[in-house]
Short mmCIF file of C-alpha atoms in Angstrom, two decimals:
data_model
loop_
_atom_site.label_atom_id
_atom_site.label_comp_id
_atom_site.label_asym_id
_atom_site.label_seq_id
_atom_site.Cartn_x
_atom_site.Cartn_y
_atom_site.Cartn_z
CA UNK I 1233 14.54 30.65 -47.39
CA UNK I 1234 14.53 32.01 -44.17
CA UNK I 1235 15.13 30.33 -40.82
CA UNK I 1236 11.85 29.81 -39.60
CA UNK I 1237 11.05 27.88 -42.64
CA UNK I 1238 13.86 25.36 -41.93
CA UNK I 1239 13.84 21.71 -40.41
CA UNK I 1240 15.16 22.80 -36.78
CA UNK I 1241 18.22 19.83 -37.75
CA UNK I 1242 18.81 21.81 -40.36
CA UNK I 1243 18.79 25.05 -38.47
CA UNK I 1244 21.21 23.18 -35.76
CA UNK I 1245 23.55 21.89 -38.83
CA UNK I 1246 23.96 25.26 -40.72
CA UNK I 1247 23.58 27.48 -37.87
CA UNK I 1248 23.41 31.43 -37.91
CA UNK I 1249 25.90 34.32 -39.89
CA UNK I 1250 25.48 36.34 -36.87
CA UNK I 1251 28.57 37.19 -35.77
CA UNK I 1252 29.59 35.51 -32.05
CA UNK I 1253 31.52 35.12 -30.05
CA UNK I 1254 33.33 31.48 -28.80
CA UNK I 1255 33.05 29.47 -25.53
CA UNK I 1256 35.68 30.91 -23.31
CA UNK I 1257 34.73 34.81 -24.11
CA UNK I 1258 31.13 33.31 -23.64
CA UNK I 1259 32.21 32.44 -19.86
CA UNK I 1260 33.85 35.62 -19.46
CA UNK I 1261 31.28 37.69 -20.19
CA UNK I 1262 28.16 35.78 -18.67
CA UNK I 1263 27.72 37.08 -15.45
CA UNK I 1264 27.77 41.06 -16.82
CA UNK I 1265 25.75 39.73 -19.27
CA UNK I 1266 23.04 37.90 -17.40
CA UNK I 1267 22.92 40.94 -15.08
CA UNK I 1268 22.56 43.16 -17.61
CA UNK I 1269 19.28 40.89 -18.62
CA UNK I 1270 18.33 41.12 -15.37
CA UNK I 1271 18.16 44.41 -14.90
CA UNK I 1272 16.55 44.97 -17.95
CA UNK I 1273 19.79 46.29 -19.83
CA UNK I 1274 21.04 46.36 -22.87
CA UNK I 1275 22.35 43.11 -22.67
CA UNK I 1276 22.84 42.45 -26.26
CA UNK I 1277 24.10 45.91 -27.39
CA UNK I 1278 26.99 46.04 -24.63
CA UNK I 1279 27.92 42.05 -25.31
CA UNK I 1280 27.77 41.56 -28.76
CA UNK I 1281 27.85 38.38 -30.17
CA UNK I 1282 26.66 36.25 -27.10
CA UNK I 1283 23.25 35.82 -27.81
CA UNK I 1284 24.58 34.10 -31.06
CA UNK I 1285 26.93 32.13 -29.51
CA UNK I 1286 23.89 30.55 -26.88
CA UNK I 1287 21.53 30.37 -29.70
CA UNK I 1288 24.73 27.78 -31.48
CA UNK I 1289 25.94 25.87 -28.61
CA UNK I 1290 24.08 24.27 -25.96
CA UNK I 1291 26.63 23.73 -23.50
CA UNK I 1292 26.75 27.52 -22.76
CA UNK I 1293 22.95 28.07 -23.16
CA UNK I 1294 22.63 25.96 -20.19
CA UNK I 1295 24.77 27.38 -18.40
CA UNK I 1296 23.27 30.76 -19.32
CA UNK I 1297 19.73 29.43 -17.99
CA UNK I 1298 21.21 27.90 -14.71
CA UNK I 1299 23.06 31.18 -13.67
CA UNK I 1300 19.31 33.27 -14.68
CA UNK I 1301 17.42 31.30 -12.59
CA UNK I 1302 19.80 31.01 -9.63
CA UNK I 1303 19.78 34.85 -9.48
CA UNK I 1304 16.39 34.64 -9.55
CA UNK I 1305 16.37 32.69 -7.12
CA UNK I 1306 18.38 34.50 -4.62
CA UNK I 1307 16.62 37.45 -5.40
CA UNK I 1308 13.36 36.46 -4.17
CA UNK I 1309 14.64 34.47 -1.23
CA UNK K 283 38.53 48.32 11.78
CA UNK K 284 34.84 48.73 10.32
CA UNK K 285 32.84 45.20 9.24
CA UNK K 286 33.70 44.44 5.15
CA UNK K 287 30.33 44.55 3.55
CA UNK K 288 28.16 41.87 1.95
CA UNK K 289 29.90 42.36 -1.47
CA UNK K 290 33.41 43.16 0.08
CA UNK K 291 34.03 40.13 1.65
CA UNK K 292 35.94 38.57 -1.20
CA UNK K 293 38.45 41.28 -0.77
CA UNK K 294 39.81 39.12 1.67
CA UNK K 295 40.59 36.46 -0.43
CA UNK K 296 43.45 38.34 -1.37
CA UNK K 297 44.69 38.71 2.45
CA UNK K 298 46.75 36.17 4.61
CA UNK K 299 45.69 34.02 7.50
CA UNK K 300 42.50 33.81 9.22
CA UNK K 301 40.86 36.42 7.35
CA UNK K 302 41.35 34.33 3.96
CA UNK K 303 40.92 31.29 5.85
CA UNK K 304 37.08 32.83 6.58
CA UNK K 305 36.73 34.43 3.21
CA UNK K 306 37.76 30.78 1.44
CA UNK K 307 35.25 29.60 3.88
CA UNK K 308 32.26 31.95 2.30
CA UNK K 309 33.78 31.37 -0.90
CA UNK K 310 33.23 27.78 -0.60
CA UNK K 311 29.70 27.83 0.39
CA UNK K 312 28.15 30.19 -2.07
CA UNK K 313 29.87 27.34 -4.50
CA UNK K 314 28.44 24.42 -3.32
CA UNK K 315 24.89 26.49 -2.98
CA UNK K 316 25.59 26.85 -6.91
CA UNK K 317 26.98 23.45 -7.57
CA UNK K 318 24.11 21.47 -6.12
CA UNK K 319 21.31 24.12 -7.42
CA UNK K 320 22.44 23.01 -11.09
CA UNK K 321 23.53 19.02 -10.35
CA UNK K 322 19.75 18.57 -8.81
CA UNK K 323 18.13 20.98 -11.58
CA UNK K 324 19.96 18.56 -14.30
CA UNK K 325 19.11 15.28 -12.21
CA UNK K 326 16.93 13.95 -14.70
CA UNK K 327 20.03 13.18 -16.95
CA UNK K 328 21.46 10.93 -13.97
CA UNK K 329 18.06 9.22 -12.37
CA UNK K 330 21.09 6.04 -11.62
CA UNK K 331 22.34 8.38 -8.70
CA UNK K 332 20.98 8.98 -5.27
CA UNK K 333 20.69 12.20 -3.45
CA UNK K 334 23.69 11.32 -1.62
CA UNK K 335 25.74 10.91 -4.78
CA UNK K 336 24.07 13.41 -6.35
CA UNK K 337 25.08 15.83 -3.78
CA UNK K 338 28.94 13.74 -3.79
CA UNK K 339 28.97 15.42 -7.20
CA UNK K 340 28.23 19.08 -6.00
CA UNK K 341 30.47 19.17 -3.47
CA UNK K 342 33.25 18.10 -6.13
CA UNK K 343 32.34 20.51 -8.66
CA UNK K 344 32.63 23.04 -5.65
CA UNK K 345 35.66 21.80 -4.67
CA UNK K 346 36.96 22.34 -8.37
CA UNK K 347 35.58 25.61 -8.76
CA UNK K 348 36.88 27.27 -5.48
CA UNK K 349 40.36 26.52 -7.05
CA UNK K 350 39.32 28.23 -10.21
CA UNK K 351 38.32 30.92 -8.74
CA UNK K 352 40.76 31.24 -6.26
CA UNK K 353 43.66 31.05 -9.05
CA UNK K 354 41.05 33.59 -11.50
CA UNK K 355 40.81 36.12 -8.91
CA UNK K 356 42.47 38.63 -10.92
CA UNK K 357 40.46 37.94 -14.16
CA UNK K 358 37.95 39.93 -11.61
CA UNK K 359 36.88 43.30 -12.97
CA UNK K 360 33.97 44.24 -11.08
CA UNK K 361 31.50 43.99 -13.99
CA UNK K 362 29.14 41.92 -12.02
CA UNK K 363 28.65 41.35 -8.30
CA UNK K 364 31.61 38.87 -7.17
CA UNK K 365 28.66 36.43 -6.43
CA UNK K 366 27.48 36.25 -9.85
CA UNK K 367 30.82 36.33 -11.44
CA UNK K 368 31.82 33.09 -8.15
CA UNK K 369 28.44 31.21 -9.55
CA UNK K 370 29.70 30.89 -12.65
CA UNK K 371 32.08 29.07 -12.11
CA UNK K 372 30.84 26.53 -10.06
CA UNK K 373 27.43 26.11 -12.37
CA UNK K 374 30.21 25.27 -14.95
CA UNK K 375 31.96 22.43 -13.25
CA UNK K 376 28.26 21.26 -12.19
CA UNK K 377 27.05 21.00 -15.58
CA UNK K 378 30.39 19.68 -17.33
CA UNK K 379 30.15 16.81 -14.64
CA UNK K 380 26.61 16.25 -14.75
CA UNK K 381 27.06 15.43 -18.49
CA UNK K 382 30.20 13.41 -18.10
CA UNK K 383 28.42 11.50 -15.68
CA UNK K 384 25.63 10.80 -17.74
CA UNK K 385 27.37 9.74 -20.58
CA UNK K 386 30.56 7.96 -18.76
CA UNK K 387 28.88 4.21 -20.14
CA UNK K 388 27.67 5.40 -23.16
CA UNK K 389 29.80 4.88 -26.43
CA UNK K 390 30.62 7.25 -28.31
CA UNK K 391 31.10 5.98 -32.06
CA UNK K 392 34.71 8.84 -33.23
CA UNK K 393 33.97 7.86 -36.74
CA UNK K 394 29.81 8.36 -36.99
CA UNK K 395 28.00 7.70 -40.49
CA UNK K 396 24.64 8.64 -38.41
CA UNK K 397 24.41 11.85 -41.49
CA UNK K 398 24.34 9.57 -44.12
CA UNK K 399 20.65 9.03 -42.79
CA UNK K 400 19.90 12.55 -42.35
CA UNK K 401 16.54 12.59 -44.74
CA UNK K 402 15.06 11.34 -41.49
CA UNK K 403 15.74 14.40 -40.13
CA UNK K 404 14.20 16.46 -43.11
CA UNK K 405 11.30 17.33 -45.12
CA UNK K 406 8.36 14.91 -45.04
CA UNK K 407 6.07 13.71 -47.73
CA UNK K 408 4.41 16.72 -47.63
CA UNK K 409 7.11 19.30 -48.29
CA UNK K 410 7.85 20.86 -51.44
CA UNK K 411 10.87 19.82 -53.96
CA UNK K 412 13.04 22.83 -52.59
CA UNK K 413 13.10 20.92 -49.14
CA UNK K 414 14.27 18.04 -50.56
CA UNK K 415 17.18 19.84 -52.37
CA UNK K 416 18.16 22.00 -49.79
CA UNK K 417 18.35 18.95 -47.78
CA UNK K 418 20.24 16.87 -50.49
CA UNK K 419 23.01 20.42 -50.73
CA UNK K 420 23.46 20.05 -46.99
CA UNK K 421 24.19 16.01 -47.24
CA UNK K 422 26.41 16.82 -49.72
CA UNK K 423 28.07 19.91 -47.82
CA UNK K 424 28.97 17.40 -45.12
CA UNK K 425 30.48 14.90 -47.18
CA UNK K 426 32.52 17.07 -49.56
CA UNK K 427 33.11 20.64 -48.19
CA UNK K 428 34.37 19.52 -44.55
CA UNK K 429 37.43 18.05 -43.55
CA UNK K 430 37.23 14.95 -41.61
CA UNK K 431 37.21 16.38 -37.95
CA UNK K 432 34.71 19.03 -38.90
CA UNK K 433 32.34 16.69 -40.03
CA UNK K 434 33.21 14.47 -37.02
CA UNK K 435 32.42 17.43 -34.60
CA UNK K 436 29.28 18.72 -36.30
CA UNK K 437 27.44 15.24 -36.82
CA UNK K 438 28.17 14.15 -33.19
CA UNK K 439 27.58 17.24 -31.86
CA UNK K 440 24.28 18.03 -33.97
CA UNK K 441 22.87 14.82 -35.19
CA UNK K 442 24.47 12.64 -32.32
CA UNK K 443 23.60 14.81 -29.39
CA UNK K 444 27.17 14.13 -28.11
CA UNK K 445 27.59 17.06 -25.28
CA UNK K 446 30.34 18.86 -26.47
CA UNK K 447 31.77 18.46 -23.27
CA UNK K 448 31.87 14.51 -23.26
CA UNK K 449 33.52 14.55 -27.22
CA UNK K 450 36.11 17.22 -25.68
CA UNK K 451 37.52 14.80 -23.22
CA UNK K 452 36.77 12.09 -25.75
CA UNK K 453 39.12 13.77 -28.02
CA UNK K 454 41.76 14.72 -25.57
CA UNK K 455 40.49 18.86 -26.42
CA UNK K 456 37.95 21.57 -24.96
CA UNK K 457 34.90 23.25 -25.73
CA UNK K 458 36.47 26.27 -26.95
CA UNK K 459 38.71 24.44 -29.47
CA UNK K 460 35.32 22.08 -30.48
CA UNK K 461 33.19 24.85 -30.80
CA UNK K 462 35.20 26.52 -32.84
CA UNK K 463 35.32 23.48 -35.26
CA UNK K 464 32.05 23.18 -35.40
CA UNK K 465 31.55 27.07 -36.16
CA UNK K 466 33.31 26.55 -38.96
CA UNK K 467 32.22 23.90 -40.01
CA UNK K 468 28.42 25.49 -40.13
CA UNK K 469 30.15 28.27 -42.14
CA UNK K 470 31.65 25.56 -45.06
CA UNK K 471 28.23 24.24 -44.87
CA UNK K 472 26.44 27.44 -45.76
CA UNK K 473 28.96 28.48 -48.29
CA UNK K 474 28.27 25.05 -49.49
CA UNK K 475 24.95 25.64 -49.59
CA UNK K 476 24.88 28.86 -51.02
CA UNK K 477 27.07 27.85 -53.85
CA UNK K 478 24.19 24.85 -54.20
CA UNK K 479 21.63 28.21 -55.37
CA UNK K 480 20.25 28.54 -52.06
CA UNK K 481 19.83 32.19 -50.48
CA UNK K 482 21.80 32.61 -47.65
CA UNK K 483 19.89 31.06 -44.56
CA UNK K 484 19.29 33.78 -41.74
CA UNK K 485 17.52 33.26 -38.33
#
């Protein structure tokens, strides 16, 4: 059974077997890492495990989103 | 003495008198820019709160992350622009207070049985027999292959919809620490699962 096929409760209870990171190397690595998005890096190669970690807990994933779009923000303004 | 440039000013921070004085200064507004852009993006979660309180909120989520960053500064590499790597810090305190806020009436029940109801959650009528036990392995997984505050963190975090944030300070712990319970307890639960004759599930 893959993911995709799954109830997305299900998906939230069992999570991934990606490897990640946790939340306090999550917060030290966000700003290279949403920079590195930004600029159209590789983002995921040279932070490994973040993605995982945003995909698993929400907390950071919003934080992730809030710091994207306030850098997108200043950089149109 | 030529003028520090837009991304040297936080040099200063490390300086004495009125130059830190005026570097704190820019410090502290690039903070509350970042505190109220994420308190008034998250409103929704607070609609109690007026725009005055709303922006009470910022301004104390800056006021907490300028001493963060002031005692960080060192943590500092250069890896990002200062600004991003300020931000940060002040979207944090936002959001952690934002969802404090929202949740400061709400009970939150330590000892939840919320999973024991879970099939509400899964398959409908109209999925197949596989559903159902995959769904029955996982039930089981949380009663019998978790200890007691793994299967507390996990069902209020996932079922419950607890901000991790709001059980941390329930709890007397932090995100880090809950997190990491409820990584492993995902990992028990897919062990558990896969011991149940289910392939491994990948995203």
């Amino acid at each position: 059974m893959t993911g995709r096929d799954l109830d997305p409760t299900l998906k939230r209870l069992l999570g991934s077997n990606e490897p990640e990171i946790g939340c306090d190397e999550c917060f030290a690595q966000l700003d290279r890492y949403v920079e590195l998005e930004l600029a159209g890096g590789p983002a995921d190669a040279l932070v490994p495990g973040l993605r995982a970690h945003l995909v698993g807990c929400p907390a950071c994933a919003e934080e992730h989103e809030s710091l994207r779009a306030l850098l997108e923000l200043d950089s149109v303004s | 003495m030529a003028a520090l440039g837009l991304e040297e000013w936080h040099l200063d921070l490390h300086a004495d008198g009125a130059r830190r004085d005026e570097a704190v200064a820019q410090l502290h507004g690039l903070l509350v820019r970042a505190a109220r852009f994420e308190v008034f993006r998250r409103r929704g979660s607070l609609p109690q709160l007026s725009a005055v309180e709303l922006d009470e909120l910022a301004q104390d989520a800056a006021d907490d992350a300028a001493v963060s960053v002031l005692r960080r500064l060192h943590d500092f590499r250069g890896e990002s622009s200062f600004r991003t790597w300020a931000y940060k810090f002040a979207l944090l305190e936002a959001a952690v207070k934002v969802r404090r806020r929202a949740w400061r009436d709400r009970e939150v029940t330590l000892e939840p049985e919320h999973w024991e109801s879970l099939a509400h959650a899964g398959p409908g009528p109209d999925d197949d027999a596989e559903s159902a036990a995959l769904l029955e392995a996982v039930r089981d997984g949380i009663r019998t292959a978790l200890t007691p505050r793994q299967r507390q963190v996990l069902v209020l975090v996932v079922l419950e919809g607890v901000p991790i944030d709001v059980l941390a300070e329930r709890l007397d712990s932090n995100r880090n620490a809950l997190y990491k319970l409820l990584h492993d307890a995902r990992r028990r639960l897919r062990a558990h699962v896969v011991a149940a004759g289910f392939p491994e599930v990948n995203e």
